[in-house]
XYZ file of C-alpha atoms in Angstrom:
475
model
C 2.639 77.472 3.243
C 4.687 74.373 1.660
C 4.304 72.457 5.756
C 0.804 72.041 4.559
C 1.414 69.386 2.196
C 2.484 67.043 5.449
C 0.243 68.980 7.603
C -2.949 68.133 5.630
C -2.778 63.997 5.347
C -2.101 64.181 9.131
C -4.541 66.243 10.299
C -7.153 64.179 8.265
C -5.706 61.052 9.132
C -5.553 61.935 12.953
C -9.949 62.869 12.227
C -10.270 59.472 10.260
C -9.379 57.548 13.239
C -12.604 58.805 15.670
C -14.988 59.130 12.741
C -17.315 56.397 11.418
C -15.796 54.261 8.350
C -18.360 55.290 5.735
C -16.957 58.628 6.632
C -13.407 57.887 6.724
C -13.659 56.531 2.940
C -14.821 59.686 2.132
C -12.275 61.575 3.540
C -9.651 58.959 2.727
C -10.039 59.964 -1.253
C -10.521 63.890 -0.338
C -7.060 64.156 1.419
C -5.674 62.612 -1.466
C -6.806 64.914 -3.931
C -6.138 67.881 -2.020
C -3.035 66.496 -1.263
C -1.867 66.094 -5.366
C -3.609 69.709 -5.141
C -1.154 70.890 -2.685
C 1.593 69.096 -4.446
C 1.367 70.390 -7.675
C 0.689 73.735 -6.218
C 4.407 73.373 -4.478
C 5.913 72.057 -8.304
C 4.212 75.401 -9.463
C 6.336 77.418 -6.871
C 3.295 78.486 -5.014
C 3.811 77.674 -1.642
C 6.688 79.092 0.498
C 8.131 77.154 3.740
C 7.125 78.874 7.103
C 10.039 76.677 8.182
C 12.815 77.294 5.844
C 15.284 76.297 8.150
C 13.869 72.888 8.360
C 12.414 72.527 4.814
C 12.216 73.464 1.670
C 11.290 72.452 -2.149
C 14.390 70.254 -3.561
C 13.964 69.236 -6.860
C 14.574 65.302 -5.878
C 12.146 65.982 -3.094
C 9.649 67.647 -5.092
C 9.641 64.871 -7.522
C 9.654 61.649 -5.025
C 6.364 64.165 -3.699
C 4.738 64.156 -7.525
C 5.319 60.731 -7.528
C 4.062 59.765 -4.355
C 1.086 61.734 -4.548
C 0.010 60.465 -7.609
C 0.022 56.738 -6.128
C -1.666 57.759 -3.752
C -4.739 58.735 -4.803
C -5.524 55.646 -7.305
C -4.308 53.396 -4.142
C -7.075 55.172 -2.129
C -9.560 54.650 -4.884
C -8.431 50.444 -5.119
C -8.554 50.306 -1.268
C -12.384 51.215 -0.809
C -13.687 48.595 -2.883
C -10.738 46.640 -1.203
C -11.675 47.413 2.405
C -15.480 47.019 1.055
C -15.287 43.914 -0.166
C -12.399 41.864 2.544
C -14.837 43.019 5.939
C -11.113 44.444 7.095
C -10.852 44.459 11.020
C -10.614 47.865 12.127
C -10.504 50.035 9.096
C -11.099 53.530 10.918
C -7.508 52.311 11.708
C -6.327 51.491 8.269
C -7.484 54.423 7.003
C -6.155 56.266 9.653
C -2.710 54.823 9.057
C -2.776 55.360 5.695
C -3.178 59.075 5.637
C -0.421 59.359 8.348
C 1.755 57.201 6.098
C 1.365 60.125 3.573
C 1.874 63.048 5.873
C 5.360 61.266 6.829
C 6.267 60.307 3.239
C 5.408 63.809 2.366
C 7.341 64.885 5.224
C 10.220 63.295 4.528
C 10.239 64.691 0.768
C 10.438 68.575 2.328
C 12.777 67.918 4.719
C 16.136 69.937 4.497
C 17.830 69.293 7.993
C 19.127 66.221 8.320
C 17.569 65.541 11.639
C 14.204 66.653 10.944
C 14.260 63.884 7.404
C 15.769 61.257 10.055
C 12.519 62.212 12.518
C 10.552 61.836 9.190
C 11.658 58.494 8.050
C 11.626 56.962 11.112
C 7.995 58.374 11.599
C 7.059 56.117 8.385
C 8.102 53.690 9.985
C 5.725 54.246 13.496
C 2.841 55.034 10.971
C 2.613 51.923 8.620
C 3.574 49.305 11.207
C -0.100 48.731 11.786
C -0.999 48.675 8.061
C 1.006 45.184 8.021
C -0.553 43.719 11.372
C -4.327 44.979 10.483
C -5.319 41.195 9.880
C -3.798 40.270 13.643
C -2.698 36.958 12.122
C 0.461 35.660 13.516
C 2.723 35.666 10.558
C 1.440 39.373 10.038
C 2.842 40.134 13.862
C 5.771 38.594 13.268
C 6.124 40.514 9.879
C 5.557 43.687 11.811
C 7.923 43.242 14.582
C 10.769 42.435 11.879
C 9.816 45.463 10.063
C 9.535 47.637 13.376
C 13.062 46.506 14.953
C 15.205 45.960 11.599
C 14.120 49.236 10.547
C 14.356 50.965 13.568
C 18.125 49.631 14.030
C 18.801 51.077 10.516
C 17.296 54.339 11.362
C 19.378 54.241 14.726
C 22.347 54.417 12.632
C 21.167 56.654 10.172
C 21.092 59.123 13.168
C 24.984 58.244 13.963
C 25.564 59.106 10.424
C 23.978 62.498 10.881
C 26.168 63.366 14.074
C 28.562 62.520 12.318
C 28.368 65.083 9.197
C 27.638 67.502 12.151
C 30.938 66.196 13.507
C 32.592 67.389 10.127
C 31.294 70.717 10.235
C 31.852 71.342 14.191
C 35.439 70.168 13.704
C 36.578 72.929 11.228
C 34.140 75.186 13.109
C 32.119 75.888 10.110
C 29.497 78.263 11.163
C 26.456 77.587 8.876
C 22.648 75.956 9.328
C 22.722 72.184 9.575
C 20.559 72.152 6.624
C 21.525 69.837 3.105
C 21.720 73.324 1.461
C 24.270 74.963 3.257
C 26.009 71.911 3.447
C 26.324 71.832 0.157
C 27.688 75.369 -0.151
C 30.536 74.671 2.283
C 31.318 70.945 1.701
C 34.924 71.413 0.745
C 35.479 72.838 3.995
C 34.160 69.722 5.656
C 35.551 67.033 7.352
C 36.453 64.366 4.864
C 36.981 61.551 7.571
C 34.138 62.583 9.000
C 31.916 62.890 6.001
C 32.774 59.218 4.853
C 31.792 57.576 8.078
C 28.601 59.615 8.047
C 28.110 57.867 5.002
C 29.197 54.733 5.537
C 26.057 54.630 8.453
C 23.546 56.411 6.023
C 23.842 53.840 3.754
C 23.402 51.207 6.457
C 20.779 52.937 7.855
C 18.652 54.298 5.226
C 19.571 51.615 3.059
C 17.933 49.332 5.488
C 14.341 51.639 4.488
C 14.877 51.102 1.359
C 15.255 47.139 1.329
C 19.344 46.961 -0.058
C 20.582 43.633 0.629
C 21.727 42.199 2.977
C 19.851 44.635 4.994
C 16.344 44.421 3.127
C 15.258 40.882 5.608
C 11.951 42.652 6.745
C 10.913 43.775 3.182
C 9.398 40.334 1.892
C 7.744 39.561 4.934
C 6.424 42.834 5.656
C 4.894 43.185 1.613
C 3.844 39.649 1.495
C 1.224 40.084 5.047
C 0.094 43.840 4.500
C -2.860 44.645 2.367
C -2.086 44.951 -0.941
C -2.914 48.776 -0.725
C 0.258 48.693 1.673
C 1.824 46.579 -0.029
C 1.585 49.250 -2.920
C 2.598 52.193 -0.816
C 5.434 50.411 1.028
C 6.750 49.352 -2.321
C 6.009 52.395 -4.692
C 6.740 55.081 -1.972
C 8.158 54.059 0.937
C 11.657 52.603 -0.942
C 11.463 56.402 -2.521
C 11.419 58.185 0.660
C 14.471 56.082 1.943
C 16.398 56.372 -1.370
C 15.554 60.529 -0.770
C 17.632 60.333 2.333
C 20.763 58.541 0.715
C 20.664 60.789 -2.368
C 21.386 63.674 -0.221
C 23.880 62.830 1.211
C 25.823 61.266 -1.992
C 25.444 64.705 -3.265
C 26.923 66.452 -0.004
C 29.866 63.727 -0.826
C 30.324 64.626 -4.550
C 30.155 68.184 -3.656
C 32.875 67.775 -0.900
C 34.771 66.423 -3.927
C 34.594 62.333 -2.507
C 31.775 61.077 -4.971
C 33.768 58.727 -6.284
C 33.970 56.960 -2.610
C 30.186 56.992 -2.217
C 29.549 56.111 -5.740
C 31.439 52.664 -5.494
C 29.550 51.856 -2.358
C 26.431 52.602 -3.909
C 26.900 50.547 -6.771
C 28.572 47.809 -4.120
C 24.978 47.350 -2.735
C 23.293 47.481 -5.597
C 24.937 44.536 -7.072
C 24.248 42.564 -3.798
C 20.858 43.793 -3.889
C 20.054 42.332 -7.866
C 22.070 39.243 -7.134
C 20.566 38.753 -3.832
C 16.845 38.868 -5.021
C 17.035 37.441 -8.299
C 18.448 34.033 -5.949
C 15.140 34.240 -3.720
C 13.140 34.792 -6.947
C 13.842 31.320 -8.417
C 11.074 28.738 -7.283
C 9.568 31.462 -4.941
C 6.467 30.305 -3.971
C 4.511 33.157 -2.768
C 3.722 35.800 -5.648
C 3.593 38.844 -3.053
C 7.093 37.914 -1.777
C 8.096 37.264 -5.520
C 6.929 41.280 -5.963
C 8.736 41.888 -2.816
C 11.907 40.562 -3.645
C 11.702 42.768 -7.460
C 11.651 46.234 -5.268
C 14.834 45.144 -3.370
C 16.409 44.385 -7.299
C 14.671 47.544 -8.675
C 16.293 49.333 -5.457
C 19.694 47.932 -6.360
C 18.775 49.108 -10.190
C 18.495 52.727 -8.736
C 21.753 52.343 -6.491
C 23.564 51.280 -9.375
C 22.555 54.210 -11.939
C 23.546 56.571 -9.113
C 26.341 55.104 -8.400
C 27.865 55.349 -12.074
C 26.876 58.595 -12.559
C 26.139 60.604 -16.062
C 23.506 58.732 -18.440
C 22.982 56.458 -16.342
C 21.941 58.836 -13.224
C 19.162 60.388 -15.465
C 18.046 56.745 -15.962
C 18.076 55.645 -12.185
C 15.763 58.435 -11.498
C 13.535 57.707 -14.643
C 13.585 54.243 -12.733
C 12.402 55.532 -9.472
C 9.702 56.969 -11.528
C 8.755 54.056 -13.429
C 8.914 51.511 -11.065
C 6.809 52.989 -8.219
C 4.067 52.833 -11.044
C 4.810 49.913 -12.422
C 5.251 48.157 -9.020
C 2.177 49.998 -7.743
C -0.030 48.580 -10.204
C 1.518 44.764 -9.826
C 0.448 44.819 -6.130
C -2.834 46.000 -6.552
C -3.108 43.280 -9.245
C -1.916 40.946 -6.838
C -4.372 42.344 -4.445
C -7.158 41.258 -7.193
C -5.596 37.386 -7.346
C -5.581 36.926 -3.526
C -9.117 38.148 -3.264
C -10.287 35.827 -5.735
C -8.242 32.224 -5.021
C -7.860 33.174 -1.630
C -4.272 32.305 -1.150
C -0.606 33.887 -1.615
C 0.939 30.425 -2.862
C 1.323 30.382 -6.438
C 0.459 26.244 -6.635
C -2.934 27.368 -5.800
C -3.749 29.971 -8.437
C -3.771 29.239 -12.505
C -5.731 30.057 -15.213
C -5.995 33.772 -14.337
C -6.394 34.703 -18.319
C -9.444 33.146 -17.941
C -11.037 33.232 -14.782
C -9.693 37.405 -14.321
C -9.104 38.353 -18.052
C -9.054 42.269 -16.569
C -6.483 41.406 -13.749
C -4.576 39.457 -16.291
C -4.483 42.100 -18.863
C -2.538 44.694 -15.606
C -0.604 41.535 -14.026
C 0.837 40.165 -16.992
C 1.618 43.834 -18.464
C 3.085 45.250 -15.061
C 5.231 41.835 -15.596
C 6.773 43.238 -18.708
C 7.349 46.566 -17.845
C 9.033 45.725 -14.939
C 11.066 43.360 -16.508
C 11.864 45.945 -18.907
C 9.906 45.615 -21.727
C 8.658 48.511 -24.160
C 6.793 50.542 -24.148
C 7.336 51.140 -20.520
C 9.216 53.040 -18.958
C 11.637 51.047 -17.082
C 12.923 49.816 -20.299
C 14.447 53.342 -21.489
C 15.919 53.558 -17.813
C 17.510 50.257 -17.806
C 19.274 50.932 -21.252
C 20.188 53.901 -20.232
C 21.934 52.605 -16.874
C 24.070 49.994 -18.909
C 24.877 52.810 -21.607
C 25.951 55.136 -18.600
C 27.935 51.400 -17.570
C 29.663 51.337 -20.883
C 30.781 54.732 -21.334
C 32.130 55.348 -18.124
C 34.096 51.869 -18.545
C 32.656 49.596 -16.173
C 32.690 46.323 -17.898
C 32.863 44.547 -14.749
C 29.610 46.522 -12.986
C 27.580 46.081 -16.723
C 28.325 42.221 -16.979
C 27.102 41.690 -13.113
C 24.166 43.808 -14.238
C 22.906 42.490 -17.215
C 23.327 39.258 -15.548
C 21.312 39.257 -12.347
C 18.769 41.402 -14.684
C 18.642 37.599 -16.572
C 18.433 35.998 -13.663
C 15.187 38.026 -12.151
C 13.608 37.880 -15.320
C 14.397 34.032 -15.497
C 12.867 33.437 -12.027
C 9.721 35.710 -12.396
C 8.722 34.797 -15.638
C 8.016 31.203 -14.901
C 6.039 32.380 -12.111
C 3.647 34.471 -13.399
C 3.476 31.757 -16.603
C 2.435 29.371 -13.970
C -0.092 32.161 -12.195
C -2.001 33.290 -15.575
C -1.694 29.979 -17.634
C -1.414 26.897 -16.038
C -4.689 24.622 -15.041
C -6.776 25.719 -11.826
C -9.844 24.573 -10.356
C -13.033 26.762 -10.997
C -13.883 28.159 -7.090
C -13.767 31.576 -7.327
C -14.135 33.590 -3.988
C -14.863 36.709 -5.258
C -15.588 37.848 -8.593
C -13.593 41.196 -10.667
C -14.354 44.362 -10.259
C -13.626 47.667 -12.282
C -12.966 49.954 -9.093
C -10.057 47.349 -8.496
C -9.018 46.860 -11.843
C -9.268 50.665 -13.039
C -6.041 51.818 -10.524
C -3.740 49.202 -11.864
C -4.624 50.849 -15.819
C -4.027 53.979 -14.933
C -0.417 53.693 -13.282
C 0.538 51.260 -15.987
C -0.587 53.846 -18.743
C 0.577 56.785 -17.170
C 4.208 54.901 -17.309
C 3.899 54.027 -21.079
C 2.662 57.653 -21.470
C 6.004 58.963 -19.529
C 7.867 56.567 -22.118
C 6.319 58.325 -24.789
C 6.470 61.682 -24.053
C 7.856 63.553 -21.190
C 6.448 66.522 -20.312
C 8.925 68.984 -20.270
C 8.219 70.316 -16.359
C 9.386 66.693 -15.258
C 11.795 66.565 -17.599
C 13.504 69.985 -16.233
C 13.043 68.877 -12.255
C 14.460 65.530 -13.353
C 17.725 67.562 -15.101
C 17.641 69.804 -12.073
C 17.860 66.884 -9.962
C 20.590 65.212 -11.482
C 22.714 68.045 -13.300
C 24.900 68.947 -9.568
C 26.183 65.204 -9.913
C 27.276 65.663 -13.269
C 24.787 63.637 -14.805
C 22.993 64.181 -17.837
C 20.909 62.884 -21.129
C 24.023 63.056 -23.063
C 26.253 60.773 -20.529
């Protein structure tokens, strides 16, 4: 049945925690391989909810679930020599936490009632807080009780906002399932008042998850003091989950014929969001935080495309895509440059070409592709987004694009000149090793080979996903 695909990572996860660590490594890369097992199985149209009232295979969810997945498993792979080689207090926990943190993303991906993806996301939330405070340090408790209470408050009103759609089908006595899909079949009998203050606290809410600005305050801490196999997952996955939980409910909206409401407040906090983090980019001087604040601008990217609609929809979702592999990779290559200088602070590292020529190769190319450079993927979505921009006549929304897309780049770039170039002493904690070097490869090649060629079962979900918006390749 398609519950499995949650069922599995938390079953194994909840084992993890009372078995011995070498054990738990084992079974950490098992469950993820059965898991992308399971999960392609579902994309095949193998696996049937025993739950269909509570969830079912979208094609957004099924493809945040591909993606996810995927991550996953070359994350797991990066964290054992991780783990191995950092003598990481209480791993049975990490590990534990980590396959939990997968159930719940997976979880929320399946979800079609609105209050079982609210449990779901809020669940992430419960399940990765000790992935940030597994090195007990103060700054990493005070990183997870920001991340625990900000996020929680969002999710609080995410819940509102779900009364309140139930509110706009109880108050024309609608008599259907509270599920996303027979909302969507009677959403021009809904509420409209109802509906856009629903909204209004979704975006608040989820948007919190998913680190828009001004909400995003417990993102940077929270990715700067987790492992950087957290770091990965909170970045590449976790945003993707929370984004999940918006995009349904901008379709309910468009379908109840009052996209164009949702679509300017999506685009609203996606401005914020790029201006807001290509600001704290400029002299940042932490390189984790610097990666922290590109999700919340790659988050605004997304809310943007959305938000405009046609070509540039299709190229917000090639951007979810893109980034969680791009961004995946850059924290596991930060990962690599913390273990070997020892610090986060970017005055104390230089010289990686030289002293890491492997982690340089990943960190300086996970730099370009996520500052949108070919041939990677994020460059085809980007051009797409301000091509959507142009044709649907929003000068105003391009020009604040394109220029907080300057500014980010403007910001990063001198940071990661300083990081691989610039002199350093020679002490060297820990030396490079393939089995942390091999992960970042893979995700960044696996995005240039998306860039190249699409395989034409993504490509479908991706139209499939898009086309009851309006949007499409063609604009």
């Amino acid at each position: 049945m398609l519950e499995f695909v949650f069922l599995l990572p938390i079953v194994m996860g909840g084992a993890a925690f009372f078995l011995p660590v070498s054990l738990g490594r084992g079974i950490l890369i098992v469950a993820a391989l059965l898991h992308l097992q399971l999960t392609v199985m579902g994309w095949l149209g193998k696996l049937d909810p025993y739950f269909p009232d509570y969830f079912s295979s979208s094609p957004e969810g099924l493809l945040v679930l591909l993606v996810t997945s995927f991550i996953f498993l070359f994350i797991s792979i990066y964290a054992i020599s991780y783990m191995s080689e950092t003598e990481m207090q209480s791993e049975h926990i990490f590990i534990s936490c980590m396959l939990l943190f997968l159930g719940t993303m997976s979880m929320v991906t399946l979800a079609d009632h609105p209050i079982v993806l609210w449990i779901a996301i809020e669940a992430t939330t419960l399940v990765s807080a000790p992935l940030i405070f597994i090195n007990r340090s103060k700054e990493a408790l005070e990183a997870t009780w920001k991340y625990v209470l900000i996020c929680s408050v969002g999710i609080a009103l995410a819940l509102l906002g779900c009364f309140f759609i139930t509110l706009a089908m109880d108050i024309k006595e609608i008599d259907a399932p509270l599920t996303f899909s027979s909302l969507n079949a009677v959403a021009g009998q809904l509420d409209p008042i109802w509906l856009k203050a629903g909204f209004i606290f979704i975006m608040i809410g989820f948007g919190t998850k998913m680190g828009l600005a001004p909400m995003h305050t417990w993102l940077p801490d929270a990715h700067s003091q987790a492992p950087s196999p957290a770091s990965a997952l909170l970045s590449g996955a976790l945003l993707n989950c929370a984004f999940l939980g918006i995009y349904k409910v901008h379709v309910l909206m468009h379908v109840a014929g009052l996209g164009t409401y949702s679509s300017n407040i999506l685009i609203g906090f996606g401005l914020v969001s790029m201006f807001v983090a290509g600001i704290f980019i400029l002299n940042q001087p932490d390189y984790k935080r610097l990666l922290a604040y590109s999700s919340v601008e790659n988050m605004g990217v997304i809310a943007i495309g959305v938000g405009i609609g046609g070509i540039a929809l299709y190229g917000a979702i090639l951007h979810l895509i893109h980034h969680s592999l791009i961004k995946s990779s850059l924290f596991l290559s930060a990962g690599n440059i913390l273990l070997g200088f020892g610090s986060r602070l970017v005055k104390k590292t230089g010289n990686l070409a030289r002293l890491f020529p492997k982690t340089f190769v990943a960190f300086f190319a996970g730099f370009a592709g996520v500052s949108g450079f070919p041939p990677f993927g994020i460059f085809i979505s980007e051009l797409l987004i301000i091509m959507g921009a142009f044709q649907r006549g929003r000068f105003v929304v391009l020009a604040g694009f394109i220029f907080c897309l300057t500014l980010v780049f403007a910001g990063a770039a001198r940071i990661v000149m300083r990081i691989s170039f610039a002199n350093a002493g020679e002490d060297i904690l820990v030396e490079e090793r393939m089995l942390r070097v091999i992960p970042s490869y893979v995700l960044l090649l696996t995005s240039i080979g998306l860039f190249l060629w699409m395989p034409e079962t993504i490509f479908h979900v991706i139209i499939d996903t898009i086309k009851v918006l309006g949007g499409s390749v063609n604009g």
